[in-house]
């Protein structure tokens, strides 16, 4: 049982429910899904029926309307079992969040009830062959037509691109960065699976080719020119928050597996747990996981308060959680020795998944430069006390959604 | 509305250091803000002035200067009241 502080009774109960779901429906199959490089169709039905795909959808549209802490706990418990399924929560949540936040009434009415149940799976299509960390390199072009838009370009490394029904896709319209909701069935859209990925192998990556891809006028999401600075930035914040919590779960899984193994495996006449150099690795995993969890909770409380500091706090959380998860995973493999490299134990999957966490939703290097830059802002911001600080509300009393 | 402007200036000061931002100075042309700024600014306006920035408010003209943000806040408050 991990050390936990400041959860409400409702949040604690929710966490137990997420853990039970992950233990029954995710963890036993995660290794097979990793080998198969896909999630089976019946799992989408199972997780949809549990209501978890509606985590970022407002309750008025049939979603779970989770507060930020519960959303985080869901990502932690799912991430503890399978980072590919957690990736589904991430990208589906990002698409859902964008529609809920920036969509027209008609777009919300059409998409949110479907996204809430998993009747439609959403994905986030920003990365291109020439635009990774440098998203300003966005080159996909959109042109207006008499009854909508025509899109030309290519997207790479689109998580759940193979399975998604609708893509939150970014293109330049009249040179301005603009978001679109592109249905998978759009004429001119070709989806090609990307096999052989290092980690999160069941996240069903795809490339998208858009050749004179036709979308209707109502595919436009938000204002032209705000595609990156508002729509993508806001969705990526949720994505970063989701990945950060998922890494807490991943690091916890490394610790859980290592504690089990080090307790059973004997070398030199005693269990591994009695060897001090193994204890160092277990201690670092336990401490790092707990610290990462606290940084995630800090970000969650600030998100629930809609505090502008949530942005910086989420970067801290993602940077620390992802690097901690990778360190925990490499130590977990080390604790397991040769068994850690084999297929019998899950830690080799954890290591491959953890490496991916240091790259997605802002690479470690982007996190470092942004955090250093923002640290100067934070020092100056001490003179400005935001509204959240002035209110006498504790974290347990905040109920806004993610 | 003097208080509104001062609150906006106080928030923006963290991004501008010693630079004295004029009320009609283009925030985005100063080179002080990064790609996360728009989102932080939207969060600030929503949180501080208890309003929701909707899709139709997302015009650069509404966020370009201290005066423009103040006008947006005033307009949205008037809309809510009416």
Short mmCIF file of C-alpha atoms in Angstrom, two decimals:
data_model
loop_
_atom_site.label_atom_id
_atom_site.label_comp_id
_atom_site.label_asym_id
_atom_site.label_seq_id
_atom_site.Cartn_x
_atom_site.Cartn_y
_atom_site.Cartn_z
CA UNK A 1 0.00 0.00 0.00
CA UNK A 2 1.51 3.25 -1.11
CA UNK A 3 1.80 6.25 1.16
CA UNK A 4 -1.04 8.66 0.42
CA UNK A 5 -2.05 11.99 1.86
CA UNK A 6 -4.92 14.45 1.54
CA UNK A 7 -7.36 12.32 -0.42
CA UNK A 8 -11.03 12.71 0.36
CA UNK A 9 -13.07 9.62 1.21
CA UNK A 10 -14.63 9.82 -2.24
CA UNK A 11 -11.21 10.02 -3.92
CA UNK A 12 -9.90 7.10 -1.86
CA UNK A 13 -12.93 5.01 -2.80
CA UNK A 14 -12.53 5.94 -6.45
CA UNK A 15 -8.85 4.93 -6.36
CA UNK A 16 -9.76 1.54 -4.94
CA UNK A 17 -12.28 1.06 -7.72
CA UNK A 18 -9.68 1.98 -10.39
CA UNK A 19 -7.16 -0.38 -8.79
CA UNK A 20 -9.68 -3.25 -8.76
CA UNK A 21 -10.55 -2.64 -12.42
CA UNK A 22 -6.87 -2.57 -13.42
CA UNK A 23 -6.11 -5.70 -11.41
CA UNK A 24 -8.95 -7.65 -13.02
CA UNK A 25 -9.16 -6.32 -16.58
CA UNK A 26 -5.75 -4.85 -17.42
CA UNK A 27 -2.74 -6.22 -15.54
CA UNK A 28 -3.20 -9.93 -16.39
CA UNK A 29 -3.35 -9.17 -20.12
CA UNK A 30 -0.87 -6.32 -20.43
CA UNK A 31 2.04 -8.59 -21.36
CA UNK A 32 0.06 -10.28 -24.14
CA UNK A 33 -1.18 -6.95 -25.49
CA UNK A 34 2.42 -5.73 -25.52
CA UNK A 35 3.47 -8.78 -27.56
CA UNK A 36 0.44 -8.50 -29.88
CA UNK A 37 1.02 -4.75 -30.31
CA UNK A 38 -2.65 -3.97 -29.93
CA UNK A 39 -5.57 -3.83 -27.54
CA UNK A 40 -8.35 -6.25 -28.44
CA UNK A 41 -11.67 -4.78 -29.49
CA UNK A 42 -13.49 -6.25 -26.49
CA UNK A 43 -11.26 -4.27 -24.15
CA UNK A 44 -12.47 -0.98 -25.65
CA UNK A 45 -15.99 -2.19 -24.82
CA UNK A 46 -14.95 -3.16 -21.29
CA UNK A 47 -13.24 0.13 -20.43
CA UNK A 48 -16.02 2.08 -22.12
CA UNK A 49 -18.64 0.26 -20.03
CA UNK A 50 -16.66 1.08 -16.88
CA UNK A 51 -17.06 4.76 -17.75
CA UNK A 52 -13.33 5.53 -17.75
CA UNK A 53 -13.24 6.82 -21.31
CA UNK A 54 -15.58 9.59 -20.18
CA UNK A 55 -13.20 10.80 -17.49
CA UNK A 56 -12.57 14.15 -19.20
CA UNK A 57 -16.12 14.57 -20.50
CA UNK A 58 -18.55 16.79 -18.54
CA UNK A 59 -21.36 14.96 -16.75
CA UNK A 60 -23.96 16.89 -18.77
CA UNK A 61 -22.77 14.96 -21.82
CA UNK A 62 -22.70 11.59 -20.08
CA UNK A 63 -19.10 11.76 -18.89
CA UNK A 64 -17.49 11.16 -15.54
CA UNK A 65 -16.55 14.81 -15.07
CA UNK A 66 -13.74 13.70 -12.76
CA UNK A 67 -11.94 16.21 -10.60
CA UNK A 68 -8.24 16.48 -11.35
CA UNK A 69 -7.18 14.26 -8.46
CA UNK A 70 -9.53 11.43 -9.42
CA UNK A 71 -8.46 11.76 -13.05
CA UNK A 72 -4.88 11.46 -11.84
CA UNK A 73 -5.59 8.45 -9.65
CA UNK A 74 -7.29 6.73 -12.59
CA UNK A 75 -4.20 7.33 -14.70
CA UNK A 76 -1.94 6.13 -11.90
CA UNK A 77 -3.78 2.86 -11.36
CA UNK A 78 -4.16 2.13 -15.07
CA UNK A 79 -0.54 3.16 -15.65
CA UNK A 80 0.55 0.80 -12.91
CA UNK A 81 -0.97 -2.05 -14.92
CA UNK A 82 -0.35 -1.05 -18.54
CA UNK A 83 1.13 2.11 -20.03
CA UNK A 84 -0.54 1.44 -23.38
CA UNK A 85 -4.01 1.56 -21.82
CA UNK A 86 -2.97 4.66 -19.90
CA UNK A 87 -1.96 6.14 -23.28
CA UNK A 88 -5.51 5.51 -24.46
CA UNK A 89 -6.85 7.49 -21.51
CA UNK A 90 -4.36 10.24 -22.35
CA UNK A 91 -5.08 10.82 -26.03
CA UNK A 92 -8.80 10.10 -25.77
CA UNK A 93 -8.95 12.50 -22.84
CA UNK A 94 -7.07 15.16 -24.79
CA UNK A 95 -9.53 14.96 -27.69
CA UNK A 96 -12.48 14.97 -25.27
CA UNK A 97 -11.09 17.92 -23.36
CA UNK A 98 -10.59 19.94 -26.55
CA UNK A 99 -14.16 19.38 -27.72
CA UNK A 100 -15.56 20.19 -24.26
CA UNK A 101 -13.39 23.29 -23.89
CA UNK A 102 -13.41 24.81 -27.36
CA UNK A 103 -16.14 23.03 -29.32
CA UNK A 104 -19.31 24.69 -30.59
CA UNK A 105 -22.62 23.62 -29.06
CA UNK A 106 -23.21 21.40 -32.09
CA UNK A 107 -19.75 19.80 -31.83
CA UNK A 108 -20.22 19.13 -28.12
CA UNK A 109 -23.68 17.63 -28.69
CA UNK A 110 -22.39 15.42 -31.47
CA UNK A 111 -19.06 14.20 -30.08
CA UNK A 112 -19.07 14.28 -26.30
CA UNK A 113 -21.74 11.62 -25.64
CA UNK A 114 -19.90 9.32 -28.07
CA UNK A 115 -16.50 10.04 -26.53
CA UNK A 116 -17.94 9.54 -23.04
CA UNK A 117 -18.92 5.94 -23.74
CA UNK A 118 -16.16 5.00 -26.15
CA UNK A 119 -18.64 4.78 -29.03
CA UNK A 120 -16.08 7.08 -30.62
CA UNK A 121 -12.37 6.88 -29.78
CA UNK A 122 -10.42 10.11 -30.05
CA UNK A 123 -6.75 10.69 -30.86
CA UNK A 124 -4.39 13.66 -30.98
CA UNK A 125 -2.75 14.31 -34.34
CA UNK A 126 -0.12 17.03 -34.09
CA UNK A 127 3.30 15.47 -34.75
CA UNK A 128 4.57 15.52 -38.34
CA UNK A 129 7.70 14.32 -40.11
CA UNK A 130 9.19 17.81 -39.69
CA UNK A 131 7.36 18.93 -36.55
CA UNK A 132 8.07 17.09 -33.28
CA UNK A 133 9.17 19.12 -30.28
CA UNK A 134 9.18 22.15 -32.59
CA UNK A 135 5.45 22.26 -33.25
CA UNK A 136 5.78 25.57 -35.07
CA UNK A 137 7.11 23.48 -37.93
CA UNK A 138 3.52 22.36 -38.56
CA UNK A 139 3.23 21.98 -42.34
CA UNK A 140 -0.14 20.31 -42.94
CA UNK A 141 -2.20 22.75 -45.01
CA UNK A 142 -5.94 23.41 -44.92
CA UNK A 143 -7.81 25.20 -47.71
CA UNK A 144 -11.37 26.45 -47.64
CA UNK A 145 -13.83 24.99 -50.12
CA UNK A 146 -17.45 25.80 -50.86
CA UNK A 147 -18.71 23.45 -48.13
CA UNK A 148 -15.75 22.89 -45.82
CA UNK A 149 -12.00 22.35 -46.00
CA UNK A 150 -9.44 20.28 -47.85
CA UNK A 151 -6.39 19.07 -45.89
CA UNK A 152 -3.01 18.03 -47.27
CA UNK A 153 -0.11 16.74 -45.18
CA UNK A 154 1.14 13.90 -43.00
CA UNK A 155 1.04 13.00 -39.31
CA UNK A 156 3.43 10.64 -37.54
CA UNK A 157 3.47 8.61 -34.29
CA UNK A 158 -0.24 9.07 -33.66
CA UNK A 159 -1.11 7.11 -30.52
CA UNK A 160 -4.20 4.95 -31.12
CA UNK A 161 -4.22 6.30 -34.66
CA UNK A 162 -5.00 2.76 -35.82
CA UNK A 163 -8.15 2.61 -33.75
CA UNK A 164 -9.41 6.20 -33.46
CA UNK A 165 -12.71 7.29 -34.94
CA UNK A 166 -11.91 11.00 -34.78
CA UNK A 167 -8.62 12.89 -34.76
CA UNK A 168 -7.97 16.22 -33.12
CA UNK A 169 -5.74 17.31 -35.98
CA UNK A 170 -3.74 20.49 -36.51
CA UNK A 171 -3.09 22.26 -39.80
CA UNK A 172 -2.38 25.72 -41.19
CA UNK A 173 -5.39 27.56 -42.54
CA UNK A 174 -4.37 30.72 -44.40
CA UNK A 175 -1.01 30.28 -42.65
CA UNK A 176 -2.63 30.24 -39.19
CA UNK A 177 -2.42 27.26 -36.84
CA UNK A 178 -5.87 25.73 -36.64
CA UNK A 179 -7.52 22.70 -35.03
CA UNK A 180 -9.89 20.34 -36.84
CA UNK A 181 -11.92 17.30 -35.85
CA UNK A 182 -11.20 14.86 -38.67
CA UNK A 183 -13.27 11.71 -38.87
CA UNK A 184 -11.49 8.52 -39.77
CA UNK A 185 -13.88 7.98 -42.67
CA UNK A 186 -13.00 11.31 -44.29
CA UNK A 187 -12.29 10.92 -48.02
CA UNK A 188 -8.57 11.31 -48.67
CA UNK A 189 -7.41 10.13 -45.23
CA UNK A 190 -5.16 7.07 -45.20
CA UNK A 191 -4.24 5.40 -41.89
CA UNK A 192 -1.15 3.16 -41.82
CA UNK A 193 -0.14 1.14 -38.73
CA UNK A 194 3.37 1.68 -37.30
CA UNK A 195 4.66 -1.66 -35.96
CA UNK A 196 7.76 -2.40 -33.90
CA UNK A 197 7.74 0.53 -31.49
CA UNK A 198 10.07 0.29 -28.47
CA UNK A 199 7.54 0.85 -25.69
CA UNK A 200 3.80 1.26 -25.13
CA UNK A 201 3.67 -1.30 -27.90
CA UNK A 202 -0.10 -1.81 -27.60
CA UNK A 203 -0.84 1.87 -28.17
CA UNK A 204 -1.67 1.14 -31.81
CA UNK A 205 0.41 3.87 -33.42
CA UNK A 206 -0.35 5.01 -36.94
CA UNK A 207 0.76 7.40 -39.62
CA UNK A 208 -1.87 9.55 -41.25
CA UNK A 209 -1.64 10.69 -44.86
CA UNK A 210 -3.99 13.47 -45.88
CA UNK A 211 -4.29 13.82 -49.63
CA UNK A 212 -6.97 16.31 -50.60
CA UNK A 213 -8.75 15.07 -47.49
CA UNK A 214 -12.24 16.54 -47.40
CA UNK A 215 -13.82 17.61 -44.13
CA UNK A 216 -17.04 19.59 -43.58
CA UNK A 217 -17.18 23.17 -42.30
CA UNK A 218 -18.18 21.92 -38.85
CA UNK A 219 -14.82 20.12 -38.51
CA UNK A 220 -13.19 23.43 -37.57
CA UNK A 221 -12.54 23.46 -33.78
CA UNK A 222 -11.96 26.85 -32.18
CA UNK A 223 -10.72 29.93 -33.94
CA UNK A 224 -8.15 29.84 -36.73
CA UNK A 225 -4.83 31.00 -35.27
CA UNK A 226 -5.45 29.46 -31.84
CA UNK A 227 -4.89 25.85 -32.83
CA UNK A 228 -1.53 25.57 -31.11
CA UNK A 229 -1.53 28.35 -28.51
CA UNK A 230 -4.92 27.44 -27.03
CA UNK A 231 -6.37 24.15 -28.31
CA UNK A 232 -3.18 22.07 -28.53
CA UNK A 233 -1.51 23.73 -25.53
CA UNK A 234 -4.53 23.07 -23.32
CA UNK A 235 -4.90 19.47 -24.54
CA UNK A 236 -1.18 18.86 -24.08
CA UNK A 237 -1.41 20.13 -20.52
CA UNK A 238 -3.98 17.44 -19.80
CA UNK A 239 -1.81 14.95 -21.66
CA UNK A 240 1.24 15.90 -19.62
CA UNK A 241 -0.79 15.62 -16.42
CA UNK A 242 -2.08 12.20 -17.48
CA UNK A 243 1.41 10.93 -18.40
CA UNK A 244 2.84 12.26 -15.12
CA UNK A 245 0.34 10.28 -13.08
CA UNK A 246 0.77 7.27 -15.33
CA UNK A 247 4.49 7.39 -14.55
CA UNK A 248 3.72 7.33 -10.83
CA UNK A 249 1.83 4.10 -11.45
CA UNK A 250 4.62 2.75 -13.63
CA UNK A 251 7.22 3.52 -10.98
CA UNK A 252 4.98 1.93 -8.33
CA UNK A 253 4.72 -1.19 -10.50
CA UNK A 254 8.53 -1.33 -10.69
CA UNK A 255 8.68 -1.12 -6.91
CA UNK A 256 5.92 -3.71 -6.42
CA UNK A 257 7.60 -6.21 -8.71
CA UNK A 258 11.03 -5.59 -7.20
CA UNK A 259 9.78 -5.99 -3.62
CA UNK A 260 8.19 -9.31 -4.55
CA UNK A 261 11.25 -10.60 -6.36
CA UNK A 262 13.79 -9.39 -3.82
CA UNK A 263 11.75 -11.02 -1.08
CA UNK A 264 11.71 -14.42 -2.79
CA UNK A 265 14.98 -14.72 -4.66
CA UNK A 266 17.96 -15.93 -2.64
CA UNK A 267 21.61 -15.36 -3.49
CA UNK A 268 24.59 -15.98 -1.22
CA UNK A 269 22.25 -17.71 1.22
CA UNK A 270 19.94 -14.79 1.90
CA UNK A 271 17.05 -13.08 0.08
CA UNK A 272 18.04 -10.23 -2.24
CA UNK A 273 16.19 -7.84 0.06
CA UNK A 274 18.93 -8.37 2.65
CA UNK A 275 21.67 -7.19 0.31
CA UNK A 276 22.36 -3.53 0.98
CA UNK A 277 23.03 -2.58 -2.64
CA UNK A 278 19.61 -3.99 -3.56
CA UNK A 279 18.09 -2.07 -0.65
CA UNK A 280 19.52 1.14 -2.16
CA UNK A 281 17.57 0.49 -5.36
CA UNK A 282 14.37 -0.35 -3.48
CA UNK A 283 14.76 2.77 -1.34
CA UNK A 284 15.22 5.02 -4.40
CA UNK A 285 12.17 3.49 -6.09
CA UNK A 286 10.01 3.98 -2.98
CA UNK A 287 11.19 7.54 -2.37
CA UNK A 288 11.04 8.62 -6.01
CA UNK A 289 7.56 7.19 -6.49
CA UNK A 290 6.26 8.94 -3.39
CA UNK A 291 7.83 12.28 -4.37
CA UNK A 292 6.44 12.00 -7.91
CA UNK A 293 2.99 11.28 -6.51
CA UNK A 294 3.13 14.39 -4.35
CA UNK A 295 4.19 16.57 -7.30
CA UNK A 296 1.26 15.14 -9.27
CA UNK A 297 -1.13 15.88 -6.43
CA UNK A 298 0.20 19.44 -6.22
CA UNK A 299 -0.49 19.86 -9.93
CA UNK A 300 -3.93 18.33 -9.45
CA UNK A 301 -4.93 20.64 -6.64
CA UNK A 302 -3.82 23.65 -8.69
CA UNK A 303 -5.71 22.34 -11.74
CA UNK A 304 -8.85 21.93 -9.64
CA UNK A 305 -8.46 25.53 -8.49
CA UNK A 306 -7.97 26.64 -12.14
CA UNK A 307 -4.84 28.35 -10.87
CA UNK A 308 -2.41 29.58 -13.58
CA UNK A 309 0.40 28.02 -11.50
CA UNK A 310 -1.02 24.63 -12.50
CA UNK A 311 0.83 24.94 -15.81
CA UNK A 312 4.26 25.11 -14.16
CA UNK A 313 3.30 22.51 -11.54
CA UNK A 314 2.29 20.06 -14.27
CA UNK A 315 5.66 20.47 -16.00
CA UNK A 316 7.45 19.78 -12.73
CA UNK A 317 5.30 16.71 -12.18
CA UNK A 318 5.79 15.30 -15.68
CA UNK A 319 9.55 15.88 -15.67
CA UNK A 320 10.07 14.32 -12.27
CA UNK A 321 7.62 11.44 -12.72
CA UNK A 322 8.92 10.38 -16.11
CA UNK A 323 12.59 10.48 -15.13
CA UNK A 324 11.77 8.69 -11.88
CA UNK A 325 9.83 6.00 -13.74
CA UNK A 326 12.79 5.37 -16.04
CA UNK A 327 15.22 5.18 -13.14
CA UNK A 328 12.88 2.87 -11.24
CA UNK A 329 12.47 0.67 -14.30
CA UNK A 330 16.18 0.31 -14.96
CA UNK A 331 16.75 -0.49 -11.27
CA UNK A 332 13.85 -2.96 -11.35
CA UNK A 333 15.43 -4.82 -14.26
CA UNK A 334 18.74 -4.79 -12.35
CA UNK A 335 17.12 -6.22 -9.22
CA UNK A 336 15.58 -9.00 -11.32
CA UNK A 337 18.91 -9.78 -13.01
CA UNK A 338 18.61 -12.11 -16.00
CA UNK A 339 14.95 -12.69 -15.17
CA UNK A 340 14.42 -8.97 -15.62
CA UNK A 341 15.49 -9.23 -19.24
CA UNK A 342 13.18 -12.15 -19.99
CA UNK A 343 9.52 -12.32 -20.87
CA UNK A 344 8.45 -14.04 -17.64
CA UNK A 345 8.53 -10.82 -15.60
CA UNK A 346 6.94 -7.51 -16.60
CA UNK A 347 9.90 -5.27 -15.72
CA UNK A 348 11.43 -5.37 -19.22
CA UNK A 349 8.11 -3.98 -20.49
CA UNK A 350 8.21 -1.34 -17.77
CA UNK A 351 11.69 -0.28 -18.90
CA UNK A 352 10.65 0.02 -22.55
CA UNK A 353 7.49 1.91 -21.59
CA UNK A 354 9.38 4.22 -19.23
CA UNK A 355 11.79 5.30 -21.97
CA UNK A 356 8.82 6.44 -24.05
CA UNK A 357 7.58 8.53 -21.12
CA UNK A 358 10.74 10.65 -21.30
CA UNK A 359 9.93 11.57 -24.88
CA UNK A 360 6.17 12.02 -25.19
CA UNK A 361 4.16 15.11 -24.17
CA UNK A 362 7.34 17.18 -24.06
CA UNK A 363 10.77 15.53 -24.04
CA UNK A 364 12.88 15.64 -20.91
CA UNK A 365 15.05 18.32 -22.53
CA UNK A 366 12.04 20.51 -23.31
CA UNK A 367 10.86 20.05 -19.74
CA UNK A 368 14.25 21.11 -18.42
CA UNK A 369 14.56 24.26 -20.51
CA UNK A 370 10.94 25.27 -19.90
CA UNK A 371 11.13 24.64 -16.17
CA UNK A 372 14.34 26.64 -15.87
CA UNK A 373 12.82 29.51 -17.86
CA UNK A 374 9.60 29.45 -15.85
CA UNK A 375 11.48 29.30 -12.54
CA UNK A 376 12.44 32.94 -13.16
CA UNK A 377 8.76 33.79 -13.70
CA UNK A 378 7.83 31.98 -10.53
CA UNK A 379 10.27 34.03 -8.50
CA UNK A 380 8.76 37.25 -9.82
CA UNK A 381 5.25 35.84 -9.43
CA UNK A 382 5.75 35.72 -5.66
CA UNK A 383 4.67 39.36 -5.66
CA UNK A 384 1.40 38.37 -7.29
CA UNK A 385 -0.83 36.14 -5.23
CA UNK A 386 -3.42 34.50 -7.46
CA UNK A 387 -7.03 34.16 -6.48
CA UNK A 388 -6.61 30.53 -5.45
CA UNK A 389 -4.17 31.49 -2.71
CA UNK A 390 -6.48 34.08 -1.32
CA UNK A 391 -9.38 31.69 -1.01
CA UNK A 392 -9.45 29.69 2.18
CA UNK A 393 -10.29 26.45 0.42
CA UNK A 394 -8.35 23.29 1.03
CA UNK A 395 -7.64 20.75 -1.69
CA UNK A 396 -10.38 18.47 -0.44
CA UNK A 397 -13.04 21.12 -1.04
CA UNK A 398 -12.29 21.77 -4.71
CA UNK A 399 -14.57 20.02 -7.14
CA UNK A 400 -13.92 21.44 -10.60
CA UNK A 401 -13.29 18.99 -13.41
CA UNK A 402 -10.05 18.25 -15.21
CA UNK B 1 -11.97 49.66 -13.72
CA UNK B 2 -8.63 50.82 -12.33
CA UNK B 3 -8.52 47.76 -10.08
CA UNK B 4 -9.04 45.42 -13.01
CA UNK B 5 -6.15 46.97 -14.90
CA UNK B 6 -3.89 46.80 -11.87
CA UNK B 7 -4.75 43.14 -11.30
CA UNK B 8 -3.91 42.39 -14.92
CA UNK B 9 -0.65 44.35 -14.66
CA UNK B 10 0.26 42.48 -11.45
CA UNK B 11 -0.28 39.13 -13.15
CA UNK B 12 1.70 40.12 -16.24
CA UNK B 13 4.58 41.53 -14.19
CA UNK B 14 5.88 38.02 -13.50
CA UNK B 15 6.57 37.55 -17.19
CA UNK B 16 8.11 40.95 -17.82
CA UNK B 17 10.59 41.40 -15.00
CA UNK B 18 11.87 44.97 -14.95
CA UNK B 19 10.15 45.87 -18.21
CA UNK B 20 7.37 48.38 -17.53
CA UNK B 21 4.50 47.23 -19.72
CA UNK B 22 2.35 50.09 -21.02
CA UNK B 23 -1.40 49.52 -21.07
CA UNK B 24 -1.50 49.70 -24.86
CA UNK B 25 1.73 47.79 -25.50
CA UNK B 26 1.46 44.60 -27.55
CA UNK B 27 2.17 41.80 -25.05
CA UNK B 28 2.95 39.28 -27.75
CA UNK B 29 5.39 41.56 -29.58
CA UNK B 30 7.61 42.05 -26.55
CA UNK B 31 9.38 38.70 -26.82
CA UNK B 32 8.97 38.04 -23.10
CA UNK B 33 6.31 35.32 -23.28
CA UNK B 34 6.60 31.68 -24.35
CA UNK B 35 4.22 29.16 -25.89
CA UNK B 36 2.51 28.42 -22.57
CA UNK B 37 1.61 32.04 -21.97
CA UNK B 38 -1.75 32.15 -23.77
CA UNK B 39 -3.05 29.28 -21.68
CA UNK B 40 -1.81 30.83 -18.45
CA UNK B 41 -3.40 34.13 -19.44
CA UNK B 42 -6.73 32.48 -20.23
CA UNK B 43 -6.63 30.61 -16.90
CA UNK B 44 -5.81 33.83 -15.08
CA UNK B 45 -8.67 35.81 -16.65
CA UNK B 46 -11.16 32.99 -16.00
CA UNK B 47 -10.05 32.45 -12.43
CA UNK B 48 -9.48 36.04 -11.36
CA UNK B 49 -12.62 37.50 -12.90
CA UNK B 50 -14.92 34.48 -12.50
CA UNK B 51 -15.81 34.04 -16.14
CA UNK B 52 -15.45 31.51 -18.91
CA UNK B 53 -13.42 32.34 -21.99
CA UNK B 54 -15.37 30.78 -24.82
CA UNK B 55 -14.35 29.97 -28.35
CA UNK B 56 -15.81 33.26 -29.63
CA UNK B 57 -13.60 35.23 -27.19
CA UNK B 58 -10.46 33.68 -28.63
CA UNK B 59 -9.44 36.62 -30.77
CA UNK B 60 -5.92 37.93 -30.44
CA UNK B 61 -7.36 41.44 -30.28
CA UNK B 62 -8.95 40.54 -26.92
CA UNK B 63 -5.64 39.60 -25.31
CA UNK B 64 -3.04 41.76 -27.04
CA UNK B 65 -2.79 44.57 -24.45
CA UNK B 66 -3.70 45.30 -20.83
CA UNK B 67 -6.42 47.64 -22.06
CA UNK B 68 -7.82 44.99 -24.40
CA UNK B 69 -8.00 42.40 -21.61
CA UNK B 70 -9.70 44.93 -19.35
CA UNK B 71 -12.24 45.68 -22.12
CA UNK B 72 -12.89 41.95 -22.57
CA UNK B 73 -13.51 41.51 -18.84
CA UNK B 74 -15.87 44.50 -18.77
CA UNK B 75 -17.74 43.32 -21.85
CA UNK B 76 -18.19 39.79 -20.51
CA UNK B 77 -19.36 41.03 -17.13
CA UNK B 78 -21.87 43.30 -18.86
CA UNK B 79 -23.07 40.39 -20.99
CA UNK B 80 -23.60 38.22 -17.92
CA UNK B 81 -25.53 40.97 -16.12
CA UNK B 82 -27.76 41.72 -19.09
#
